Coordinates of C-alpha atoms in Angstrom, one line a residue:
Chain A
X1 CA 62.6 -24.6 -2.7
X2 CA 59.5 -25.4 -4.4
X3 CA 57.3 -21.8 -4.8
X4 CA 53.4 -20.7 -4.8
X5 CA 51.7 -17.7 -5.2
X6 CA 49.1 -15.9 -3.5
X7 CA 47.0 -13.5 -4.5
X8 CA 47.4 -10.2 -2.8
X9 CA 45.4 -9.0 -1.3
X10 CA 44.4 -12.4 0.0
X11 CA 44.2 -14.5 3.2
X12 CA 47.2 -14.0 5.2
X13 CA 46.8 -17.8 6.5
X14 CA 47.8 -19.1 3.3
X15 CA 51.4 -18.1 3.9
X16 CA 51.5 -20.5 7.2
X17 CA 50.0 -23.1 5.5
X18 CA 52.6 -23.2 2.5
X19 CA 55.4 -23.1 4.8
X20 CA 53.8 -26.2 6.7
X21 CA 53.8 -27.7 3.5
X22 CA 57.5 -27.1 3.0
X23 CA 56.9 -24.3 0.0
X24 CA 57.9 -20.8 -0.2
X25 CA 55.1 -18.1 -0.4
X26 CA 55.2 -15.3 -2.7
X27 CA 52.0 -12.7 -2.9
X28 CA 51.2 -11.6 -6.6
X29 CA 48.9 -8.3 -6.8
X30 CA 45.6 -8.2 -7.8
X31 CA 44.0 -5.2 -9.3
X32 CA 40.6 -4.7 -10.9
X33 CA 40.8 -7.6 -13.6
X34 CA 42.1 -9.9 -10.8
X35 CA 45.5 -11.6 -10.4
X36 CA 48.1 -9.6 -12.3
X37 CA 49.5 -12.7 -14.9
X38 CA 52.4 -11.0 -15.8
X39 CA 53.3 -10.9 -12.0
X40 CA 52.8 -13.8 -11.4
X41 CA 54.7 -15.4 -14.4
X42 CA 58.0 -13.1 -12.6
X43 CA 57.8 -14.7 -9.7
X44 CA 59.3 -17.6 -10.8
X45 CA 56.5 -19.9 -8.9
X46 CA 55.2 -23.0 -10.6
X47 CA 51.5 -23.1 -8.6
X48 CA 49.4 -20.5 -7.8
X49 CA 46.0 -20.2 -6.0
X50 CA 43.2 -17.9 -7.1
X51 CA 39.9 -17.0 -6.6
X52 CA 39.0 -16.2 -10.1
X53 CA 35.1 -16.1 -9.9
X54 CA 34.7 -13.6 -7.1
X55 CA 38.5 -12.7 -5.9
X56 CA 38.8 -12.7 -2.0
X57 CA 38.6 -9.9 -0.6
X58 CA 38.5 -7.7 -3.1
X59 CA 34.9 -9.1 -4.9
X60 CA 36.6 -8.8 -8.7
X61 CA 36.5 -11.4 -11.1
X62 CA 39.3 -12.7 -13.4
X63 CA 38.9 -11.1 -16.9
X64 CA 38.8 -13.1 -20.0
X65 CA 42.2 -12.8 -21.0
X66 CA 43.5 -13.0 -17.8
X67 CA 42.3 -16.4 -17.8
X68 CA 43.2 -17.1 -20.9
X69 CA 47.1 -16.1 -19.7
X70 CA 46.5 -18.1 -16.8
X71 CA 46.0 -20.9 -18.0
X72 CA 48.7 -20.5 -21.1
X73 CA 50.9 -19.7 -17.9
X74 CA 50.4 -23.3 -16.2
X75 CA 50.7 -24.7 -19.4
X76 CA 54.3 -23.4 -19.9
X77 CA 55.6 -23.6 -16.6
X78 CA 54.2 -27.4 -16.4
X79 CA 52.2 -26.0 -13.0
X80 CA 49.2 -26.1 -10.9
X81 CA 46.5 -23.2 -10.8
X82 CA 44.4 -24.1 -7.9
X83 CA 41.4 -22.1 -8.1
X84 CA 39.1 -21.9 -4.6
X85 CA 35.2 -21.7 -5.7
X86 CA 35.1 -21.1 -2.2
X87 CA 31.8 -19.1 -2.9
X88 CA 30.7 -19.8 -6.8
X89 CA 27.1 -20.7 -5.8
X90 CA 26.5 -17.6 -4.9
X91 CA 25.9 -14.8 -8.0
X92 CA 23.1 -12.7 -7.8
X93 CA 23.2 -10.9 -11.3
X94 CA 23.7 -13.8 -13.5
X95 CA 24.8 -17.0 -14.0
X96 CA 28.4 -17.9 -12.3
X97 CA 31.2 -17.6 -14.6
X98 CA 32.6 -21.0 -15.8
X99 CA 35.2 -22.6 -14.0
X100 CA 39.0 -22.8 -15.2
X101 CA 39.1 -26.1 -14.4
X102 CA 36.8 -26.4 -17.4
X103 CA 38.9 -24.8 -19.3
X104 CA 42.1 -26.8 -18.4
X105 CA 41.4 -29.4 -16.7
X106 CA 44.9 -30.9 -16.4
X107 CA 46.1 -28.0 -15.5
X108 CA 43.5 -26.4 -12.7
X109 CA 42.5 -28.5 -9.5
X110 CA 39.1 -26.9 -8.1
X111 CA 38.5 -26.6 -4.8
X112 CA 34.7 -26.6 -3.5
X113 CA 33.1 -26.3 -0.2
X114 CA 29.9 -26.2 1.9
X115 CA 31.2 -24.5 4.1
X116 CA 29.4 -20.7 2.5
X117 CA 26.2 -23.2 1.3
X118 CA 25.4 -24.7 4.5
X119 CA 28.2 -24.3 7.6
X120 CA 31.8 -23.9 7.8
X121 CA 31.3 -26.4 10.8
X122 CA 30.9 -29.1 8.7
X123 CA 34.2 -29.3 7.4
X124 CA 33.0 -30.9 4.1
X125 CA 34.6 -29.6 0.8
X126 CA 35.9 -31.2 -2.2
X127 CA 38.9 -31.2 -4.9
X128 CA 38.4 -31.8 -9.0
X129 CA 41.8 -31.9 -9.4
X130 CA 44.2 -33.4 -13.0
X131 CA 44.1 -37.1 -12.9
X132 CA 47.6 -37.0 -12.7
X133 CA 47.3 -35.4 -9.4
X134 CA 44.7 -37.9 -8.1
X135 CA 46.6 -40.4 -6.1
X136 CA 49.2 -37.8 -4.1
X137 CA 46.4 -35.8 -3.1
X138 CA 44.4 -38.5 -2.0
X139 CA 47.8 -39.9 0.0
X140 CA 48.4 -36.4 1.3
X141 CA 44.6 -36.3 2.6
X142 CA 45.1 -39.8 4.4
X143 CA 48.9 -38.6 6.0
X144 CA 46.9 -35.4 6.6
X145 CA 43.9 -36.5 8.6
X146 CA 42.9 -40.3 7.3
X147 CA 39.7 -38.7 5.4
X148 CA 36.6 -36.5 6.6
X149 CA 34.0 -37.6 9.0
X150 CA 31.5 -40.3 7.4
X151 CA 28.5 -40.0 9.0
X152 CA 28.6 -36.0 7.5
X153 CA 29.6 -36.8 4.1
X154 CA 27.1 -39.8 4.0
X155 CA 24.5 -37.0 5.2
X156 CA 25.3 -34.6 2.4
X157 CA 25.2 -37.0 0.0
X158 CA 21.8 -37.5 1.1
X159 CA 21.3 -33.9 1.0
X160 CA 22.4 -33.8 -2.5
X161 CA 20.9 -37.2 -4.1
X162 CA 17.4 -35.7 -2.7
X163 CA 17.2 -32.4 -4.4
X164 CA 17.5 -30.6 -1.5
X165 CA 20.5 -29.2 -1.4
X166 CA 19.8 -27.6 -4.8
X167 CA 16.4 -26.3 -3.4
X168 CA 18.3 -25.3 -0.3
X169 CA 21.2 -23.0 -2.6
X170 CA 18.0 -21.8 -4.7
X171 CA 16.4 -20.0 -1.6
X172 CA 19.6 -19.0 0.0
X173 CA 20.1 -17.1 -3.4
X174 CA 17.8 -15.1 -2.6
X175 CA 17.5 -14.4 0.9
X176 CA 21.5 -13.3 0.3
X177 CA 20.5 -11.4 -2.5
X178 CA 18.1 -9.1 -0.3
X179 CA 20.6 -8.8 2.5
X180 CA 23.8 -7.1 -0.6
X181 CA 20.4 -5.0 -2.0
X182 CA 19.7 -3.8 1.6
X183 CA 23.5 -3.1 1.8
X184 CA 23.7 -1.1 -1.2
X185 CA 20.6 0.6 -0.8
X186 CA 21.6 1.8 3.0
X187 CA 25.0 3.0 1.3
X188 CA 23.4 5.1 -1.3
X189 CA 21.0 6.3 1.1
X190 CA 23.3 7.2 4.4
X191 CA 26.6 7.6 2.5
X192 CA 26.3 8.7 -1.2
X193 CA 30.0 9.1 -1.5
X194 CA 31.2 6.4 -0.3
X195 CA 31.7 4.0 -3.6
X196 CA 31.4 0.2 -3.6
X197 CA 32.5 -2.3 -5.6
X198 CA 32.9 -6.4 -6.0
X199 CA 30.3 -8.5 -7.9
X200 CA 26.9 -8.8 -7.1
X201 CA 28.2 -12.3 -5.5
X202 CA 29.0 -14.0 -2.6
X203 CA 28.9 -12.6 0.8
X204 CA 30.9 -9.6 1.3
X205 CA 31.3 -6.1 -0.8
X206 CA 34.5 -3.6 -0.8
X207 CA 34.2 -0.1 0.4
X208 CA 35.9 2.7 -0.8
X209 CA 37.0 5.6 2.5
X210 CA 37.7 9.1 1.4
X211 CA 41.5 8.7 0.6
X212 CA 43.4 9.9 3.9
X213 CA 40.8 8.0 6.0
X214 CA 42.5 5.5 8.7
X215 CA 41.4 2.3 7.9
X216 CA 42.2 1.0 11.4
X217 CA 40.6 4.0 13.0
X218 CA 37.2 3.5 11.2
X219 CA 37.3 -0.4 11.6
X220 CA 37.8 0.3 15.6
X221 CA 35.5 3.7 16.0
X222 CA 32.9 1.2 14.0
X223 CA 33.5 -1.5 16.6
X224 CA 32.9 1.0 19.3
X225 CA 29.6 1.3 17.8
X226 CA 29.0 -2.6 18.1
X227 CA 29.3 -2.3 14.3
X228 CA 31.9 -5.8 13.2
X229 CA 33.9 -4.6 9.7
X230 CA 37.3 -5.3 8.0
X231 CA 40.0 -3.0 6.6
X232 CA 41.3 -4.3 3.9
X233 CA 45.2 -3.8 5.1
X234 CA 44.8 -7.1 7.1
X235 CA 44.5 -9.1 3.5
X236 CA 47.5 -7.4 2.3
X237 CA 51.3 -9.2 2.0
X238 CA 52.8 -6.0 2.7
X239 CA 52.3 -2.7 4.9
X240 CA 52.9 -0.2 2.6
X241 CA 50.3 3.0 2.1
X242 CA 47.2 1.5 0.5
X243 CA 43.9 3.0 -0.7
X244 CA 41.6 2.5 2.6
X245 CA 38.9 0.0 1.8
X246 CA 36.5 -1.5 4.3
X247 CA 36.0 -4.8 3.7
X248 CA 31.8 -5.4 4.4
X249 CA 29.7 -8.9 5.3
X250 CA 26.9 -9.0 4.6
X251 CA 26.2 -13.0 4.7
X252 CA 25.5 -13.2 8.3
X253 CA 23.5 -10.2 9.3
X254 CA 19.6 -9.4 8.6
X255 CA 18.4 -6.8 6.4
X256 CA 17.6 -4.5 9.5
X257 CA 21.0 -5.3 10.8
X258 CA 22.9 -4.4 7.4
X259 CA 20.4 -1.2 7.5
X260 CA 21.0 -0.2 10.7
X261 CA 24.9 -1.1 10.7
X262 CA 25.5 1.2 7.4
X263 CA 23.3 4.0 9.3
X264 CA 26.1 3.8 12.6
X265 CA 29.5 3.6 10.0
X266 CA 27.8 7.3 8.1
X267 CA 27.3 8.5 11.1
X268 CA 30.9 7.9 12.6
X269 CA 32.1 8.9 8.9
X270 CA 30.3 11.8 9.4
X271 CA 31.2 12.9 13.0
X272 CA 34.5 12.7 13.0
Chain B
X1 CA 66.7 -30.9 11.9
X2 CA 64.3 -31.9 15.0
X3 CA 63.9 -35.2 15.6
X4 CA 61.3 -37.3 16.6
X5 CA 61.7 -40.8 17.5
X6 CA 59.0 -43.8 17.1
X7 CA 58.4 -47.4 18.6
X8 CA 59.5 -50.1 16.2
X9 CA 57.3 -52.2 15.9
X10 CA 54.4 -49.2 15.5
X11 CA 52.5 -47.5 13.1
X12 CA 54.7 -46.4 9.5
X13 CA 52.4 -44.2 8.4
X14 CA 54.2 -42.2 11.3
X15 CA 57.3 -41.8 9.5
X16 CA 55.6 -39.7 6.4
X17 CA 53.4 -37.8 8.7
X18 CA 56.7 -37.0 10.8
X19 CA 58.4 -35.4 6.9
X20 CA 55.5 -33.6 6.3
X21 CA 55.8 -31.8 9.5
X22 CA 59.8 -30.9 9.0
X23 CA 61.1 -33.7 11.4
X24 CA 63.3 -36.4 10.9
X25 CA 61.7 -39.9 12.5
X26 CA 63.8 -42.1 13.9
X27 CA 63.0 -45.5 15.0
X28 CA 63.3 -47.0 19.0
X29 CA 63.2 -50.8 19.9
X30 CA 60.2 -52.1 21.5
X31 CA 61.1 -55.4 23.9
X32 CA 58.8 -56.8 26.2
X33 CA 58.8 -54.0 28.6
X34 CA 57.8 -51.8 26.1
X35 CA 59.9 -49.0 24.3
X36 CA 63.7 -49.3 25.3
X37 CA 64.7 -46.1 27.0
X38 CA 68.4 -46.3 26.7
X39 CA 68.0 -46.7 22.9
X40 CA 65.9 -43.6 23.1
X41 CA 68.5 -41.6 24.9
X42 CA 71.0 -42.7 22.1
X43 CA 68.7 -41.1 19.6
X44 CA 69.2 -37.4 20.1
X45 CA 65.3 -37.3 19.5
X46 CA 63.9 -34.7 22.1
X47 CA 60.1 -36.1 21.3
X48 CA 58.7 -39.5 21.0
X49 CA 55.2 -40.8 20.2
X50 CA 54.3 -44.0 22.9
X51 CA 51.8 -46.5 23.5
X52 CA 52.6 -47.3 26.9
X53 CA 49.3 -48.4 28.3
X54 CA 49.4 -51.4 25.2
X55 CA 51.7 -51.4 22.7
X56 CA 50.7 -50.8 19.2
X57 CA 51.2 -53.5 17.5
X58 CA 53.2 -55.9 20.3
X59 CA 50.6 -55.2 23.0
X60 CA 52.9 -55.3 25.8
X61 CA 52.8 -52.6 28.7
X62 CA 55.6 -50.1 29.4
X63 CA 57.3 -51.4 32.7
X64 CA 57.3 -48.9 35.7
X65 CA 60.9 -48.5 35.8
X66 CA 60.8 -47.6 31.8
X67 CA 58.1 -45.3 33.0
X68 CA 60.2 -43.6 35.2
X69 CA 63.2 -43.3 33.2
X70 CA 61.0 -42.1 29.9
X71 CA 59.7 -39.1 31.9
X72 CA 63.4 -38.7 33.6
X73 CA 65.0 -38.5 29.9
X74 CA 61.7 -36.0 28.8
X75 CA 62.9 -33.7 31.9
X76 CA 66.2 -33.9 31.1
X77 CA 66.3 -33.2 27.5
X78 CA 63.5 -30.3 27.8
X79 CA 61.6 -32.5 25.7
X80 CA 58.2 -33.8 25.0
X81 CA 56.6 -37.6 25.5
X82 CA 53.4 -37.8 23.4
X83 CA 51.2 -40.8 24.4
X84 CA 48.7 -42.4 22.2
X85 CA 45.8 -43.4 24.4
X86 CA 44.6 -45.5 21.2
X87 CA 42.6 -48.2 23.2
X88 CA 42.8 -47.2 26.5
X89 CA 39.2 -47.6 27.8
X90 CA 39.4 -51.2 26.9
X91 CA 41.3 -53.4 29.4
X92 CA 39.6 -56.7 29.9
X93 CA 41.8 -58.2 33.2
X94 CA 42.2 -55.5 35.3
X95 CA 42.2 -51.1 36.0
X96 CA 44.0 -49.7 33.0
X97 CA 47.2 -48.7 34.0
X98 CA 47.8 -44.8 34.9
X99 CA 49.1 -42.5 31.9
X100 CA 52.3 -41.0 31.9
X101 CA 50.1 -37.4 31.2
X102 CA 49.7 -38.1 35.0
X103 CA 52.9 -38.6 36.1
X104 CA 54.4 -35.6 34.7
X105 CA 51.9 -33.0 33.4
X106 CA 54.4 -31.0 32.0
X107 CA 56.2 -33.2 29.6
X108 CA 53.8 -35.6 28.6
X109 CA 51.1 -34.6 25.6
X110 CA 48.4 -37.5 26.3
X111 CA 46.3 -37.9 22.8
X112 CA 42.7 -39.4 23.1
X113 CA 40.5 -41.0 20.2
X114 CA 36.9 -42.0 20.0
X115 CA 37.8 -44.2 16.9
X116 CA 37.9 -47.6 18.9
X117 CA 35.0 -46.1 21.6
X118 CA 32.5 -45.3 18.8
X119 CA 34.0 -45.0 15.3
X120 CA 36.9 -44.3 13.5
X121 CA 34.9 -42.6 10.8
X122 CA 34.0 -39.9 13.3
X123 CA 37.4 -38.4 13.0
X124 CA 37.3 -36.6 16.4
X125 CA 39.7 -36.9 19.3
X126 CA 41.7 -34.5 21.6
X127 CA 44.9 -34.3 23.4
X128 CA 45.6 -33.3 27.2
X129 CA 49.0 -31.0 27.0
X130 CA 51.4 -29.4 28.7
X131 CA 50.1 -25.7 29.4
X132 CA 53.1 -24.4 27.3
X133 CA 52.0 -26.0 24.2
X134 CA 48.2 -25.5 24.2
X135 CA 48.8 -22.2 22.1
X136 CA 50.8 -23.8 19.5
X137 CA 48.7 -27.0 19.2
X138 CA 45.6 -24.9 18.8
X139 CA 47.5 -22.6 16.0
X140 CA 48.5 -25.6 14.2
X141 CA 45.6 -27.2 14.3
X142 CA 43.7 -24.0 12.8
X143 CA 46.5 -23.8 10.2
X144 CA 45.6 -27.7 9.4
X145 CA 42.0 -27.2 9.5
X146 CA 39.9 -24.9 11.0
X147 CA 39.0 -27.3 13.9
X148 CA 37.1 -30.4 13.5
X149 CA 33.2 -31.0 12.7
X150 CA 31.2 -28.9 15.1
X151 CA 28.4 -31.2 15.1
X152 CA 29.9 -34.3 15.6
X153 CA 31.3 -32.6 18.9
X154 CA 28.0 -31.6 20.0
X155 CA 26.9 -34.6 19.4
X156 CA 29.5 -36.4 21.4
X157 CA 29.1 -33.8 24.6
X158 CA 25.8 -34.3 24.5
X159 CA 26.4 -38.6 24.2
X160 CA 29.3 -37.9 27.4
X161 CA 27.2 -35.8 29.3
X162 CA 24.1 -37.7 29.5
X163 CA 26.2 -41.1 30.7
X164 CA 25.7 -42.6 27.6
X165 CA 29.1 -42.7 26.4
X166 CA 30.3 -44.4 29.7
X167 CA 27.5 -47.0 29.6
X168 CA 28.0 -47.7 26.0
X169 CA 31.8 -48.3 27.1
X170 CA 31.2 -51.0 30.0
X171 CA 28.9 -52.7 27.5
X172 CA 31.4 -52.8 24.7
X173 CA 34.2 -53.9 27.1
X174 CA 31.7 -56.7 28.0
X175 CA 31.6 -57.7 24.3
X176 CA 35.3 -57.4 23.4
X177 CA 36.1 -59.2 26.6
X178 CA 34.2 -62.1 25.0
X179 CA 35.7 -62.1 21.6
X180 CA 39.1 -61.6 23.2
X181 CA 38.8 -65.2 25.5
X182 CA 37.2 -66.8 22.0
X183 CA 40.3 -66.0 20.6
X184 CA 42.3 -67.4 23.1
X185 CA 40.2 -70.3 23.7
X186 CA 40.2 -71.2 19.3
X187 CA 43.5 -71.2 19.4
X188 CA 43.8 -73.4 22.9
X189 CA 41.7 -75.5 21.1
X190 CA 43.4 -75.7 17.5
X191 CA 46.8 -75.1 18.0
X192 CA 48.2 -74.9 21.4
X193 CA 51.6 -74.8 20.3
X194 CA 51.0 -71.3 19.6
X195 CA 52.0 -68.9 21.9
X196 CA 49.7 -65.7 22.0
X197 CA 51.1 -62.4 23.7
X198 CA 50.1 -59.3 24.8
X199 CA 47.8 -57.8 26.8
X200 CA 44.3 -58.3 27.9
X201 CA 43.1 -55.3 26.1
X202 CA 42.4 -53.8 23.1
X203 CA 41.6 -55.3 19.7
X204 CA 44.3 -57.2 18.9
X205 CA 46.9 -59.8 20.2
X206 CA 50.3 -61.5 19.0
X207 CA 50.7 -64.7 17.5
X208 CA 54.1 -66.4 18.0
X209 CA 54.3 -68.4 14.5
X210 CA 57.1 -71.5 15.2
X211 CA 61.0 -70.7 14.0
X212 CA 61.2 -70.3 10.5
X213 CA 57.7 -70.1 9.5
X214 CA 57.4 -66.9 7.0
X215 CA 54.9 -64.5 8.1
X216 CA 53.8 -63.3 4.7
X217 CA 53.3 -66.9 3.4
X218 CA 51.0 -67.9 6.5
X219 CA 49.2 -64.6 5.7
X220 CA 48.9 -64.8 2.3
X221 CA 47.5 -68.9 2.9
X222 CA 45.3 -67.2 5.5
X223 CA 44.1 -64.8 2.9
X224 CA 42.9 -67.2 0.4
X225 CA 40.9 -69.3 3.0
X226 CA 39.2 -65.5 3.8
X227 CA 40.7 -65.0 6.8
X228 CA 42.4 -61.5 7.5
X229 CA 45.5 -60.9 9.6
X230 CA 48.5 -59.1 9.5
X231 CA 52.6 -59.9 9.9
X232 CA 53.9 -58.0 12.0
X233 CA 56.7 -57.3 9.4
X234 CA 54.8 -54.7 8.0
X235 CA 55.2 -52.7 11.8
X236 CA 58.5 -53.2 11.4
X237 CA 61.4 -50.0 10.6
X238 CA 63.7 -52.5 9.1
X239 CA 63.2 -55.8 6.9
X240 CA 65.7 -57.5 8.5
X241 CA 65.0 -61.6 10.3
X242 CA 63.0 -61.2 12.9
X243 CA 60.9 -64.0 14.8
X244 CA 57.8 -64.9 12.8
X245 CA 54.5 -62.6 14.6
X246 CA 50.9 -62.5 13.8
X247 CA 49.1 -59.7 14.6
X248 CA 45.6 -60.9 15.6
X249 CA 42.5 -58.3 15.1
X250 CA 39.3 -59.3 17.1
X251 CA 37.6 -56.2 17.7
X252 CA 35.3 -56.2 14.9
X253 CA 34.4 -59.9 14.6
X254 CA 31.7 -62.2 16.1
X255 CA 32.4 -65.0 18.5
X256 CA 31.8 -67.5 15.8
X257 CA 34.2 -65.4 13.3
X258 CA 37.0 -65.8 15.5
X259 CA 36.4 -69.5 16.3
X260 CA 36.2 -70.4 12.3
X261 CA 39.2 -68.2 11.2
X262 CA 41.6 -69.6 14.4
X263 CA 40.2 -73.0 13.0
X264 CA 41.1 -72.3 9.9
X265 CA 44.3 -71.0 10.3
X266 CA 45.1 -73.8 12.2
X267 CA 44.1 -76.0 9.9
X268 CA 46.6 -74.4 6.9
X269 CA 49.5 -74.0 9.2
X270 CA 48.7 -78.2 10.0
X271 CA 48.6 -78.8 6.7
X272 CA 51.4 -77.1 5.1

């Protein structure tokens, strides 16, 4: 059976949709340089799918010679990296690493989306994929669905074409921006010890519990407090003992909200 | 491996969409009652996808005693009819016909489209099920893809639930009445020796070519005077001899579109 990897921790609905597509699944680890390479190239898989610019869920990106391996990887196992710039538009520090797809473009199909730039509703995302891969996808996409709604794509183009999408992305920067600041400030402020980490990117950060904390029990004494948060066991392929990391949005919430929601998570932290 | 079994003639993108989902297709006569059950029986298929309100492509209605039998052969095989309600708001003689949802609830998935009502670009549709499978059919559909456009349902509530969709509907029947009897009139006109079958309803009708007329050569001719139609070959499981079809499209044309291109089809098979 044809194989693909998944970065782990990862989405868990990754594994369904492989099996759909008739492949078997395998999770590769990620650690703080991203998806282990050396992992992956034992697991015998011949595609893989990362998030190398801001790794999902845990906020990393790929290091440099990660990506170089990567992509040597690909190359020698004549495979597919797929690489989800599910959220690339979105890097507060500095300018968004380049693509892999750039850097092997036969060998790395890019997958974009508006669905973190304007709405997941939309449904609208894209594929730069090897032109040796142009015509299946394109025939899987028609078997799949025959194509995305029209009148939506004809209205982002519109979107695009006019500038303002671009000036759109250039504001939202910003306003996301404030909301990780207020995020990080309310941490430092409330909970001192309690260490966060991720890129200043994208829409959620990774924090670090005492070790010994409950993940499960913080995630549902926080939701008691009307307070919405993941533990980052539900990303993972397996249930073995884990560090316990909360897994924070901030994308979604106001600046009061994020202030306020840090202020309830100490305070549970705290009392218990 | 599961099978599912298909009306021949029908749509053959069915059979790769049935791989891609793990089943094995299997083709089922269509006569001009509609699909022949006893062939189904002798399958071993415990689904099949019908048209039974107007066969795609023959255009011929499933007879009530096929009716019966088809949701007899569902009960007794703990299986599952799935009917494509493709065209179903658009019968020009009389009260559509009842669906077989209707007659048995409980083995009968009914699929509804507003590609003919509105647009086929819209991409949105639904199907009425069985309350055993609305859990799977909503997991699988998540798996495939998050739901469709959120807008473009909003839109089309809001379209229902004003009364617009239902007045836009008798107007359009009003329309593609008309181009239906141009058709039928053109080719009283120019070549009454040509039988035309199937239903009034829908979008398209069958053209009975005379005995050993070749389908792809009339279409081909018909191609080069600009004129557009399909064999009915290409609907077909098999390439073996069958009688020589046309299938007829007049949903998208003007009166006067319809009255050239019968002229001038008329006028090559004349002249040939």
């Amino acid at each position: 059976m044809r194989r693909i990897a998944f970065e782990d921790p990862g989405d868990r609905d990754t594994y369904a949709i492989a099996e759909r597509a008739g492949l078997e699944a395998v999770p590769v680890p990620v650690d703080e340089h991203g998806v282990d390479v050396a992992a992956l190239v034992g697991t015998g898989a011949r595609a893989v799918l990362v998030t190398p610019a801001h790794q999902a869920p845990t906020g990393v990106v790929l290091a440099p010679e990660r990506r170089q391996a990567l992509v040597a990887w690909a190359t020698e196992v004549d495979g597919l990296v797929i690489e989800d710039e599910y959220d690339n538009e979105f890097r507060y520090d500095r300018q968004p690493v380049g693509s892999l797809e750039g850097l092997a473009p036969n060998r790395v199909a890019s997958i974009g989306t508006v669905s973190k730039t304007l709405a997941p509703a939309l449904r609208l995302g894209w594929i730069v994929c090897p032109s040796w891969l142009v015509e299946a996808v394109a025939h899987e996409k028609r078997i799949a669905d025959r194509g995305s709604p029209g009148l939506d794509q004809l209205a982002l183009a519109t979107l695009i074409e006019s500038g303002r999408y671009d000036r759109h992305l250039r504001h939202m920067r910003t306003v996301y921006a404030a909301r990780r600041a207020a995020l990080v400030e309310a941490l430092a402020a409330h909970a001192p010890d309690i260490a966060l980490t991720g890129l200043a990117a994208g829409f959620h950060a990774v924090a670090h519990l005492p070790d010994g904390r409950e993940e499960r029990a913080v995630v549902s004494a926080a939701r008691d407090r009307s307070v919405g948060l993941y533990g980052m066991s539900r990303y993972r392929a397996d249930a073995a003992i884990h560090p316990p990391r909360l897994v924070l949005g901030f994308g979604n919430l106001s600046v009061s909200a994020i202030t306020r929601g840090v202020a309830a998570i100490a305070d549970l932290l705290a009392g218990e």
